[in-house]
CSV table of C-alpha atoms in Angstrom, one decimal:
chain,number,residue,atom,x,y,z
I,61,MET,CA,-18.1,12.6,37.0
I,62,ARG,CA,-14.9,11.9,34.9
I,63,LYS,CA,-16.6,8.7,33.6
I,64,ILE,CA,-19.6,10.7,32.5
I,65,ILE,CA,-17.4,13.2,30.7
I,66,LYS,CA,-15.5,10.4,29.0
I,67,TYR,CA,-18.6,8.8,27.5
I,68,SER,CA,-20.0,12.1,26.5
I,69,VAL,CA,-16.9,12.9,24.5
I,70,VAL,CA,-16.9,9.5,22.9
I,71,LEU,CA,-20.5,10.1,21.8
I,72,MET,CA,-19.5,13.5,20.4
I,73,PHE,CA,-16.7,11.8,18.4
I,74,PHE,CA,-19.1,9.4,16.7
I,75,SER,CA,-21.6,12.1,16.0
I,76,SER,CA,-18.9,14.2,14.4
I,77,CYS,CA,-18.1,11.5,11.8
I,78,GLY,CA,-21.1,12.5,9.8
I,79,GLY,CA,-22.7,10.7,6.8
I,80,GLY,CA,-24.5,8.2,8.9
I,81,GLU,CA,-21.6,5.9,8.7
I,82,ARG,CA,-22.0,2.7,10.7
I,83,VAL,CA,-19.3,2.1,13.3
I,84,SER,CA,-18.7,-1.4,14.6
I,85,LYS,CA,-18.6,-2.4,18.3
I,86,GLU,CA,-14.8,-3.1,18.0
I,87,VAL,CA,-14.0,0.3,16.7
I,88,PHE,CA,-16.2,1.9,19.4
I,89,GLU,CA,-14.4,0.0,22.1
I,90,GLU,CA,-10.9,0.9,20.7
I,91,VAL,CA,-11.9,4.6,20.6
I,92,ASN,CA,-13.4,4.4,24.1
I,93,LYS,CA,-10.3,2.7,25.5
I,94,ASN,CA,-7.7,4.9,23.8
I,95,MET,CA,-9.0,8.4,23.5
I,96,GLU,CA,-10.1,9.1,27.1
I,97,VAL,CA,-11.4,12.7,27.0
I,98,LYS,CA,-9.7,13.5,23.7
I,99,LYS,CA,-12.0,14.3,20.8
I,100,LEU,CA,-11.0,12.9,17.4
I,101,SER,CA,-12.6,14.0,14.2
I,102,GLU,CA,-12.9,11.8,11.2
I,103,ALA,CA,-10.6,14.2,9.3
I,104,GLU,CA,-7.9,13.7,12.0
I,105,ILE,CA,-8.2,9.9,11.7
I,106,LEU,CA,-8.0,10.0,7.9
I,107,GLU,CA,-4.9,12.3,8.2
I,108,GLU,CA,-3.2,9.9,10.5
I,109,ALA,CA,-4.1,6.9,8.2
I,110,MET,CA,-2.5,8.8,5.3
I,111,ILE,CA,0.7,9.6,7.2
I,112,TRP,CA,0.9,6.0,8.4
I,113,GLY,CA,0.2,4.6,5.0
I,114,ASP,CA,3.0,6.6,3.5
I,115,SER,CA,5.4,5.5,6.2
I,116,ILE,CA,4.5,1.8,5.8
I,117,SER,CA,4.8,1.9,2.0
I,118,THR,CA,8.1,3.6,2.2
I,119,GLU,CA,9.4,1.0,4.7
I,120,ALA,CA,8.2,-1.8,2.4
I,121,GLN,CA,9.9,-0.3,-0.6
I,122,MET,CA,13.2,0.2,1.2
I,123,GLU,CA,13.1,-3.4,2.4
I,124,LEU,CA,12.4,-4.7,-1.1
I,125,ILE,CA,15.1,-2.6,-2.7
I,126,SER,CA,17.7,-3.5,0.0
I,127,GLN,CA,17.1,-7.2,-0.4
I,128,LEU,CA,17.0,-7.0,-4.2
I,129,GLN,CA,20.3,-5.1,-4.3
I,130,ASN,CA,21.8,-7.9,-2.1
I,131,ALA,CA,20.5,-10.5,-4.4
I,132,ILE,CA,21.9,-8.7,-7.5
I,133,SER,CA,25.3,-8.4,-5.9
I,134,GLU,CA,25.4,-12.1,-4.9
I,135,LYS,CA,23.7,-13.7,-7.9
I,136,GLY,CA,23.4,-11.1,-10.7
I,137,VAL,CA,20.2,-9.9,-12.3
I,138,PRO,CA,18.8,-13.3,-13.3
I,139,GLY,CA,19.4,-14.6,-9.8
I,140,ALA,CA,17.7,-11.5,-8.4
I,141,ILE,CA,14.6,-12.2,-10.6
I,142,GLU,CA,14.4,-15.7,-9.1
I,143,PHE,CA,14.7,-14.1,-5.6
I,144,CYS,CA,11.8,-11.7,-6.4
I,145,SER,CA,9.6,-14.6,-7.6
I,146,VAL,CA,10.1,-16.4,-4.3
I,147,SER,CA,10.6,-13.7,-1.7
I,148,ALA,CA,8.9,-10.4,-2.8
I,149,LEU,CA,5.4,-11.3,-1.6
I,150,PRO,CA,6.5,-12.8,1.7
I,151,ILE,CA,8.5,-9.7,2.4
I,152,LEU,CA,5.4,-7.5,1.9
I,153,THR,CA,3.3,-9.9,4.0
I,154,GLU,CA,5.8,-9.7,6.8
I,155,VAL,CA,5.9,-5.9,6.8
I,156,GLY,CA,2.1,-5.8,6.8
I,157,LYS,CA,1.9,-8.3,9.7
I,158,VAL,CA,4.2,-6.1,11.8
I,159,HIS,CA,1.8,-3.1,11.4
I,160,GLY,CA,-1.6,-5.0,11.3
I,161,VAL,CA,-2.3,-4.0,7.7
I,162,ALA,CA,-2.5,-5.8,4.3
I,163,ILE,CA,0.0,-4.5,1.7
I,164,LYS,CA,0.6,-5.3,-2.0
I,165,ARG,CA,1.7,-3.8,-5.2
I,166,ALA,CA,-0.9,-3.5,-8.0
I,167,SER,CA,-0.3,-3.0,-11.7
I,168,ASN,CA,-2.1,-3.4,-15.0
I,169,ARG,CA,1.3,-4.2,-16.6
I,170,TYR,CA,2.0,-6.9,-14.0
I,171,ARG,CA,4.8,-9.4,-14.0
I,172,ASN,CA,3.4,-11.6,-11.2
I,173,PRO,CA,-0.4,-12.3,-11.7
I,174,ALA,CA,-0.8,-11.7,-7.9
I,175,ASP,CA,-0.2,-8.0,-8.6
I,176,GLN,CA,-3.3,-7.6,-10.7
I,177,PRO,CA,-5.6,-4.9,-9.3
I,178,ASP,CA,-8.9,-5.9,-7.7
I,179,PRO,CA,-12.1,-4.1,-8.4
I,180,GLN,CA,-11.5,-1.5,-5.6
I,181,GLU,CA,-8.0,-0.8,-6.8
I,182,LEU,CA,-8.6,-0.7,-10.5
I,183,PRO,CA,-10.3,2.7,-10.8
I,184,ILE,CA,-7.6,4.3,-8.7
I,185,LEU,CA,-4.8,2.7,-10.7
I,186,GLU,CA,-6.5,3.9,-13.9
I,187,ALA,CA,-6.7,7.4,-12.6
I,188,TYR,CA,-2.9,7.3,-11.9
I,189,GLU,CA,-2.4,6.0,-15.4
I,190,TYR,CA,-4.5,8.8,-16.9
I,191,ASN,CA,-2.4,11.3,-15.0
I,192,ALA,CA,0.9,9.8,-16.1
I,193,GLU,CA,-0.2,9.8,-19.8
I,194,ASN,CA,-1.2,13.5,-19.5
I,195,GLY,CA,1.7,14.8,-17.5
I,196,ILE,CA,-0.3,15.3,-14.4
I,197,LYS,CA,1.3,14.7,-11.0
I,198,SER,CA,-0.4,11.9,-8.9
I,199,ASP,CA,-0.5,12.1,-5.2
I,200,PRO,CA,-1.2,9.4,-2.6
I,201,ASN,CA,-4.9,8.7,-2.1
I,202,ILE,CA,-7.0,7.3,0.7
I,203,GLN,CA,-10.6,6.1,0.6
I,204,LYS,CA,-13.0,4.4,3.1
I,205,ILE,CA,-14.1,0.9,2.2
I,206,GLU,CA,-15.9,-1.9,4.0
I,207,GLY,CA,-18.4,0.5,5.6
I,208,GLY,CA,-15.7,2.9,6.7
I,209,GLU,CA,-14.0,0.4,8.9
I,210,VAL,CA,-11.0,0.0,6.6
I,211,PHE,CA,-9.0,2.7,4.7
I,212,LEU,CA,-7.6,1.9,1.3
I,213,TYR,CA,-4.3,3.8,0.9
I,214,THR,CA,-2.6,4.0,-2.5
I,215,LYS,CA,0.5,5.6,-3.8
I,216,PRO,CA,2.0,5.6,-7.3
I,217,ILE,CA,5.2,3.5,-8.0
I,218,VAL,CA,7.5,5.2,-10.5
I,219,ILE,CA,10.6,3.7,-12.2
I,220,PRO,CA,13.3,5.6,-10.3
I,221,GLY,CA,16.5,4.7,-12.1
I,222,GLY,CA,18.6,2.6,-14.4
I,223,LEU,CA,18.9,-0.4,-12.1
I,224,CYS,CA,15.2,-1.1,-12.5
I,225,LEU,CA,15.5,-1.1,-16.3
I,226,SER,CA,17.8,-4.2,-16.2
I,227,CYS,CA,14.6,-6.2,-15.8
I,228,HIS,CA,11.8,-3.7,-16.7
I,229,GLY,CA,13.4,-1.8,-19.6
I,230,ASP,CA,13.6,-2.6,-23.3
I,231,PRO,CA,14.6,-6.2,-24.3
I,232,GLY,CA,17.9,-6.3,-26.1
I,233,ARG,CA,18.9,-2.8,-25.0
I,234,ASP,CA,18.3,-2.7,-21.2
I,235,ILE,CA,17.5,-6.4,-20.6
I,236,ASN,CA,20.2,-8.9,-21.7
I,237,SER,CA,19.4,-12.4,-23.2
I,238,GLU,CA,20.1,-14.3,-20.0
I,239,THR,CA,17.7,-12.1,-18.0
I,240,LEU,CA,15.1,-12.4,-20.7
I,241,ALA,CA,15.4,-16.2,-20.6
I,242,LYS,CA,14.9,-16.2,-16.8
I,243,LEU,CA,11.9,-13.9,-17.1
I,244,ALA,CA,10.3,-16.1,-19.7
I,245,GLU,CA,10.8,-19.1,-17.5
I,246,LEU,CA,9.4,-17.6,-14.3
I,247,TYR,CA,6.8,-15.2,-15.7
I,248,PRO,CA,5.3,-16.5,-18.9
I,249,GLN,CA,2.6,-13.8,-18.7
I,250,ASP,CA,5.1,-11.0,-18.1
I,251,GLN,CA,3.8,-7.5,-19.1
I,252,ALA,CA,6.3,-5.4,-17.2
I,253,LYS,CA,8.9,-4.8,-19.8
I,254,GLY,CA,9.4,-1.8,-22.0
I,255,HIS,CA,9.5,0.8,-19.3
I,256,GLN,CA,11.7,3.9,-19.1
I,257,ILE,CA,12.9,5.9,-16.1
I,258,GLY,CA,10.0,8.0,-14.8
I,259,ASP,CA,7.3,5.6,-16.0
I,260,LEU,CA,4.4,4.6,-13.8
I,261,ARG,CA,5.1,1.0,-12.7
I,262,GLY,CA,1.9,0.5,-10.7
I,263,MET,CA,0.9,1.5,-7.2
I,264,TRP,CA,1.2,0.6,-3.5
I,265,SER,CA,-2.1,-0.6,-2.1
I,266,LEU,CA,-2.6,-0.9,1.7
I,267,ARG,CA,-5.7,-1.9,3.6
I,268,ILE,CA,-5.5,-0.2,7.0
I,269,PRO,CA,-8.1,-1.1,9.6
I,270,LYS,CA,-9.6,2.0,11.2
I,271,ARG,CA,-9.2,0.5,14.7
I,272,GLU,CA,-5.4,0.2,14.1
I,273,VAL,CA,-5.3,3.9,13.2
I,274,VAL,CA,-7.3,4.9,16.3
I,275,LYS,CA,-5.0,2.9,18.5
I,276,ARG,CA,-2.0,5.0,17.3
I,277,MET,CA,-3.7,8.3,18.3
């Protein structure tokens, strides 16, 4: 009898998702294994993905800032720029691996070409840019992609303080000649200078598999 109830509730869950969204066998099995007789709505899953995306992006940011500050204290700003060119992407990859998600930073004013937005990220980033230009607050966003089996979580990245201006501010005023030379050497296509405190730097972009969210619930 308990088994019958279990399958009935699972079927109720999928019917509650609405919109005729296709659900893969893998997601069905994860839900069937983890939820028992608990009914999860699509709204609850999205809310959990939003909370988790915020937590992961905050963790990634803190890890980057911590290691960057260490690099600055040991090697100065030019040495920290070299550290970023080598280590920033691997740091994000490692954080993503721990949680089973893909994580990156995206910007139209990129320094590293790997940070250019892809077609799914671009309209969201442009919306954040529009808000920034018009004094409108931007909140984190989450969307379904890949047939609803992956969530794309995004969050604005804002220049928080003067430390960032030492390599993202105005050349000659915030960025000294030694740092400018290192930027030109490592990032010949650099578009990430000329910022002020409070400027939109870009956005966090996380691809979170739906099955990983369900496993947490």
